[in-house]
């Protein structure tokens, strides 16, 4: 027995001793592995400005690495002495992440956020089986997210936001079933969300994929993520609808979907998210109304639905949201009044309703309702009445923006009580100031010590410029007081406002001299003093304005020379037209490399030659020195100004020939050299510049007029008053050029024709003298027509348009019109990918360039929600080096009215047609747009081609008037009964052109009213005026007029009476249908009145608008 015990003991000691030795040896090896991995990490660090890794010793150091900065080690079991946490956030460490960190096998937390680490994520990190917290956010990491990261099965938190990661979201992440937080925001991730794998993440509480490039739809399966509290998908390219399944996420507190391309309605079921604190679905394409059910979100702090296409009234139920601090409904198409219930939201800090169609006045006690309000944005609506003085009681106000409304009365003098006011915007209203006391508000604003923006432009502020303006805060950066009726002088102390970057006082009645103290405002970027009665010289002190980019002093009484010292200012826009400036054009001005947009010195008394240094303006787009006394030859160096689109040298004393070098200026859209002393032949190259308007009138040119290019189109050029020209197209009626025959034969022939030629020349001279005044006026108007083109719109390159349309692919072709083709595309505009319509001008088509210019002119001067908006323009060369012009519009997705009337699409096998309310809405919107155009100030605009195919419909079937290619401005003295004659031959569409158009090519607003009448008839009969039935003098007007009354139901578009189920016409007429028929009869009567042959018998558009509004109210009762 004793022997057996001895043997057992010996065996145990023999085995146990090696095992304990092996265990201690293994632990020591693992410790050494952790230390080596850490030293490898340190080796990969390229810069440690804070020295945080100095404590990290060498491998042979006696100091335990557990004491190194940013490390934690385990204290028991297998983790004892092993690294469990590496946390070095926000230490400005530079370098690459060492793959050796994957050898720290007991690591639970890795936090290297807020550093400057670059490179890709090591695939070896998949070995970190114990890691549960993984934070590498706020670095500059690139490459893709390794799918192998999904092997780290204990991960609870992944934070990789604010890097440059690319590629898709690995679907393998769906196997991390314990994942609670996934943050990938602010990267460059692409592709769609892996829906099938994500629905397995039942423990996920926080998901942020915001600010990437993700696309596709938001998965319905997100409704299965029952633990989700935060869902942030902002600023991506998601399409489709907001999944109603999100409404079952009862724990959700924050939902952010803004900045995508989501469409259709806001799901009313979102009102079930009772714990929601934050709802942001702005900057999408959502339609329909704001659901009343959102008023059930009683915990909500933030509600933002801005920048969508929402319609209808603001739901009064939003007044239930007593915890709301941020309410943004701006940039939609909301209508009606502000519900009274919203004035009970006493916690509001931001209240923004700007850019809608809201009406009514503001309650007098409004300011008492919002004690916490900081931002009030109500601009671009139709509010009227006075500005409530009670707003002065909202003492926290920082922004008070009420621009572009119809507010009237005086400005409350108590606004100076808003000591924290930062921006006050009241531009484009009807506010008044007549007496000095009406200006007390300006005196009180001196108390607003941080005021940065003051916008008072385009009101009815009158009287003398208050001297208190110079007491405004020295923090003021923007001062707009232009286009009022203010008199007096500009105070010299204006130079006290040392922070000004923009000052606009143009369009008033100011006199006196320009204050020298303006030269002290060395932060100024924009000076606008045009259209006043300012006199004296341009101050030499302007030399100090080293940041000035725009100087507008046009249409004053300024005298003296143009200061050469202005060349010290980085100007890109210099407008000195319409003054009494003398002396030469300063060479220094012509050497300014920054002068790129606009140089206008017309209508002065400048003299001398145009220096050859003008060729230094290689980026200049518009040059106008017309109506001066400039002499000598046209500089050949002008050919260096390759971006020049507008060149006006008319009404000067230029002599010599037209330089052949101007042939390099292939982007020119207008050349005016009229009223000079130019001689020689008309260069052939001028005919090759496509899309240009050329005026060579009243010079001394001789020889043959070319017959190619623009010289084939009489409306594209003018050569009147050059008595020695011959040949050209027959419409010019010039004498033929002489043949090369013998001198004897020539002399004999000359004797036979000299008498009639002399008579013809006398007639030409007489007619020219009679037309001189008209030509001068016309030249002035033409000299300004492309200002809007190059000034109003940003430019976009051909290459970007090609990319956005897949090389102008046929699949993106939307339609083909008279002057070009329209493509659907996507461009980068206003900071995000934007769907647009791109009209590519066919420059080979006669009149196309003029159409391009006319459209830019018209839409550059107007601003109306129902006129299609030009976003940008392209004018340059295509990839083959050919001239290229295109207009880029906002994309209106629902086609045109012509298609809806005559080629209705099918959805679910059923034809989609317009009901009576939709048609009335279209009629009202088009009438409203015409009313705006015809009453546009200062110059009314005539569309000249109104027809259903030029009326586009958006998602809500709201109409937008398009295609201003034939639009014309009426003369200043034109009104509803006066006409304006076009620059060239007018066009239009047969069937919609007023009959008086055939007599004299006259343009008047009556032309649009006739077209509108025909459009009304077509809208409710679905018959085109060009249908085969209307032949030989029988018209759509007569067809409707003869049927009104006894046969009205026979001519009405029968789809208006189709039942929803049977599709058959009802024989029994209900009371509702009687109302419909009565309404349609009245509308057709309006159409008949508008399309009368006699202009004096046609209805005024304002009367039409009132009647249509009344009819719609009757239908909806």
Short mmCIF file of C-alpha atoms in Angstrom, two decimals, residues 648-855:
data_model
loop_
_atom_site.label_atom_id
_atom_site.label_comp_id
_atom_site.label_asym_id
_atom_site.label_seq_id
_atom_site.Cartn_x
_atom_site.Cartn_y
_atom_site.Cartn_z
CA UNK A 648 -20.80 96.43 -77.44
CA UNK A 649 -18.57 99.14 -78.97
CA UNK A 650 -21.42 101.05 -80.64
CA UNK A 651 -21.88 104.84 -80.81
CA UNK A 652 -18.20 105.72 -80.71
CA UNK A 653 -15.63 106.98 -83.22
CA UNK A 654 -13.91 103.71 -84.08
CA UNK A 655 -12.41 103.56 -87.56
CA UNK A 656 -10.54 101.13 -89.76
CA UNK A 657 -11.64 97.62 -90.53
CA UNK A 658 -13.16 94.92 -88.36
CA UNK A 659 -10.15 92.89 -87.07
CA UNK A 660 -10.01 89.37 -88.51
CA UNK A 661 -8.64 88.20 -85.17
CA UNK A 662 -12.15 88.50 -83.67
CA UNK A 663 -12.83 85.17 -85.35
CA UNK A 664 -11.29 83.57 -82.23
CA UNK A 665 -14.24 84.72 -80.11
CA UNK A 666 -16.45 81.73 -80.78
CA UNK A 667 -18.58 82.18 -77.67
CA UNK A 668 -19.95 85.59 -78.66
CA UNK A 669 -23.71 85.98 -78.44
CA UNK A 670 -23.91 89.66 -79.33
CA UNK A 671 -21.61 92.00 -81.22
CA UNK A 672 -22.68 95.62 -81.61
CA UNK A 673 -20.33 97.81 -83.63
CA UNK A 674 -23.00 100.17 -84.95
CA UNK A 675 -22.71 103.95 -85.23
CA UNK A 676 -18.95 104.13 -85.77
CA UNK A 677 -16.73 104.98 -88.75
CA UNK A 678 -15.68 101.43 -89.61
CA UNK A 679 -14.72 100.77 -93.21
CA UNK A 680 -13.73 97.89 -95.45
CA UNK A 681 -15.60 94.68 -96.13
CA UNK A 682 -17.73 92.62 -93.76
CA UNK A 683 -15.41 89.74 -92.77
CA UNK A 684 -16.60 86.31 -93.84
CA UNK A 685 -15.84 84.81 -90.39
CA UNK A 686 -18.72 86.78 -88.81
CA UNK A 687 -21.15 84.50 -90.59
CA UNK A 688 -19.58 81.46 -88.93
CA UNK A 689 -20.22 82.53 -85.33
CA UNK A 690 -23.37 80.59 -84.56
CA UNK A 691 -26.02 82.01 -82.28
CA UNK A 692 -24.73 85.56 -82.39
CA UNK A 693 -26.69 88.76 -82.97
CA UNK A 694 -24.60 91.16 -85.07
CA UNK A 695 -25.19 94.88 -85.47
CA UNK A 696 -22.98 96.71 -87.97
CA UNK A 697 -25.43 99.51 -88.72
CA UNK A 698 -24.39 103.04 -89.63
CA UNK A 699 -20.76 102.61 -90.50
CA UNK A 700 -18.96 102.98 -93.82
CA UNK A 701 -18.66 99.34 -94.75
CA UNK A 702 -18.51 98.36 -98.40
CA UNK A 703 -18.51 95.37 -100.69
CA UNK A 704 -20.50 92.19 -100.68
CA UNK A 705 -22.61 91.10 -97.73
CA UNK A 706 -21.91 87.41 -96.99
CA UNK A 707 -24.72 84.95 -97.62
CA UNK A 708 -23.76 82.13 -95.27
CA UNK A 709 -24.33 81.42 -91.56
CA UNK A 710 -26.11 84.16 -89.65
CA UNK A 711 -26.32 86.28 -92.80
CA UNK A 712 -29.05 83.93 -94.02
CA UNK A 713 -31.33 85.03 -91.16
CA UNK A 714 -32.52 88.62 -91.40
CA UNK A 715 -33.34 88.73 -87.66
CA UNK A 716 -29.79 87.78 -86.68
CA UNK A 717 -28.00 90.87 -88.01
CA UNK A 718 -28.41 94.52 -88.95
CA UNK A 719 -26.40 96.43 -91.56
CA UNK A 720 -28.64 99.47 -92.06
CA UNK A 721 -26.89 102.73 -92.93
CA UNK A 722 -23.92 101.31 -94.86
CA UNK A 723 -24.57 102.80 -98.29
CA UNK A 724 -21.76 101.02 -100.13
CA UNK A 725 -22.79 97.45 -99.37
CA UNK A 726 -24.13 95.15 -102.07
CA UNK A 727 -25.35 91.61 -102.54
CA UNK A 728 -26.47 89.49 -99.61
CA UNK A 729 -29.77 87.67 -99.30
CA UNK A 730 -32.65 89.01 -101.34
CA UNK A 731 -34.59 90.25 -98.28
CA UNK A 732 -31.95 92.96 -97.80
CA UNK A 733 -32.90 94.50 -101.16
CA UNK A 734 -29.36 95.68 -101.74
CA UNK A 735 -28.04 96.30 -105.25
CA UNK A 736 -26.20 93.37 -106.81
CA UNK A 737 -22.44 93.51 -106.67
CA UNK A 738 -20.79 94.46 -110.01
CA UNK A 739 -19.40 91.72 -112.25
CA UNK A 740 -15.84 91.83 -113.55
CA UNK A 741 -16.43 93.04 -117.12
CA UNK A 742 -14.63 95.29 -119.47
CA UNK A 743 -14.36 98.95 -118.47
CA UNK A 744 -16.22 100.07 -121.60
CA UNK A 745 -19.12 97.73 -121.03
CA UNK A 746 -19.15 98.67 -117.40
CA UNK A 747 -19.31 102.39 -118.18
CA UNK A 748 -22.18 101.92 -120.60
CA UNK A 749 -24.10 99.83 -118.08
CA UNK A 750 -23.38 102.33 -115.38
CA UNK A 751 -24.92 105.15 -117.41
CA UNK A 752 -28.11 103.13 -117.84
CA UNK A 753 -28.62 102.44 -114.14
CA UNK A 754 -27.06 105.42 -112.39
CA UNK A 755 -30.30 107.37 -112.26
CA UNK A 756 -32.44 104.68 -110.56
CA UNK A 757 -29.56 103.82 -108.18
CA UNK A 758 -29.30 107.45 -107.16
CA UNK A 759 -33.03 107.53 -106.50
CA UNK A 760 -32.80 104.33 -104.45
CA UNK A 761 -29.90 105.72 -102.44
CA UNK A 762 -31.84 108.88 -101.71
CA UNK A 763 -34.73 106.78 -100.47
CA UNK A 764 -32.42 104.69 -98.31
CA UNK A 765 -30.86 107.79 -96.78
CA UNK A 766 -34.26 109.31 -96.12
CA UNK A 767 -35.58 106.12 -94.55
CA UNK A 768 -32.40 105.76 -92.50
CA UNK A 769 -32.79 109.26 -91.10
CA UNK A 770 -36.39 108.55 -90.18
CA UNK A 771 -35.39 105.30 -88.50
CA UNK A 772 -32.41 106.78 -86.67
CA UNK A 773 -34.20 107.48 -83.40
CA UNK A 774 -35.87 104.10 -83.38
CA UNK A 775 -32.57 102.38 -84.16
CA UNK A 776 -30.79 104.14 -81.31
CA UNK A 777 -33.46 103.07 -78.82
CA UNK A 778 -33.46 99.56 -80.18
CA UNK A 779 -29.69 99.36 -80.02
CA UNK A 780 -29.73 100.40 -76.38
CA UNK A 781 -32.24 97.71 -75.55
CA UNK A 782 -30.33 95.09 -77.50
CA UNK A 783 -27.08 96.10 -75.85
CA UNK A 784 -28.45 95.00 -72.53
CA UNK A 785 -30.24 91.83 -73.43
CA UNK A 786 -27.57 89.32 -72.40
CA UNK A 787 -26.75 90.86 -69.04
CA UNK A 788 -29.35 88.62 -67.42
CA UNK A 789 -27.92 85.60 -69.20
CA UNK A 790 -24.40 85.84 -67.84
CA UNK A 791 -25.21 87.51 -64.52
CA UNK A 792 -28.32 85.79 -63.24
CA UNK A 793 -27.22 82.21 -63.51
CA UNK A 794 -24.20 80.16 -62.45
CA UNK A 795 -22.34 78.35 -65.23
CA UNK A 796 -21.99 74.60 -65.69
CA UNK A 797 -19.62 72.74 -67.95
CA UNK A 798 -20.49 70.60 -70.94
CA UNK A 799 -18.68 67.65 -69.38
CA UNK A 800 -20.87 67.74 -66.26
CA UNK A 801 -24.01 67.78 -68.41
CA UNK A 802 -22.67 64.86 -70.44
CA UNK A 803 -22.04 62.88 -67.27
CA UNK A 804 -25.45 63.73 -65.87
CA UNK A 805 -27.24 62.47 -69.01
CA UNK A 806 -25.00 59.47 -69.72
CA UNK A 807 -23.61 61.17 -72.77
CA UNK A 808 -27.00 62.63 -73.77
CA UNK A 809 -28.29 59.09 -74.06
CA UNK A 810 -31.48 58.50 -76.05
CA UNK A 811 -32.96 56.84 -72.95
CA UNK A 812 -32.78 60.20 -71.17
CA UNK A 813 -34.44 62.10 -74.03
CA UNK A 814 -37.68 63.62 -72.77
CA UNK A 815 -38.76 65.46 -75.91
CA UNK A 816 -37.80 67.42 -79.01
CA UNK A 817 -38.99 70.96 -79.67
CA UNK A 818 -38.60 73.69 -82.25
CA UNK A 819 -35.22 74.89 -81.02
CA UNK A 820 -33.68 71.85 -79.37
CA UNK A 821 -33.97 68.62 -77.45
CA UNK A 822 -34.76 68.15 -73.77
CA UNK A 823 -33.02 65.52 -71.64
CA UNK A 824 -33.54 64.39 -68.09
CA UNK A 825 -30.35 64.35 -66.09
CA UNK A 826 -28.76 64.63 -62.67
CA UNK A 827 -26.26 67.36 -61.78
CA UNK A 828 -24.61 68.56 -58.61
CA UNK A 829 -26.52 71.71 -57.69
CA UNK A 830 -26.78 73.60 -54.43
CA UNK A 831 -24.74 70.99 -52.61
CA UNK A 832 -26.58 67.85 -53.67
CA UNK A 833 -27.48 65.65 -56.62
CA UNK A 834 -30.47 67.25 -58.33
CA UNK A 835 -32.76 65.95 -61.07
CA UNK A 836 -32.98 68.49 -63.86
CA UNK A 837 -34.34 69.02 -67.35
CA UNK A 838 -31.66 70.04 -69.85
CA UNK A 839 -32.68 71.84 -73.04
CA UNK A 840 -29.86 71.49 -75.57
CA UNK A 841 -30.20 74.28 -78.12
CA UNK A 842 -30.00 73.28 -81.78
CA UNK A 843 -27.78 76.11 -82.96
CA UNK A 844 -28.31 75.12 -86.60
CA UNK A 845 -31.98 76.02 -86.33
CA UNK A 846 -32.78 79.60 -87.33
CA UNK A 847 -33.80 81.63 -84.31
CA UNK A 848 -32.53 79.09 -81.76
CA UNK A 849 -29.93 81.39 -80.28
CA UNK A 850 -32.43 84.20 -80.00
CA UNK A 851 -34.77 81.78 -78.27
CA UNK A 852 -31.97 80.90 -75.84
CA UNK A 853 -31.37 84.57 -75.09
CA UNK A 854 -35.07 85.40 -74.81
CA UNK A 855 -35.63 82.61 -72.32
#
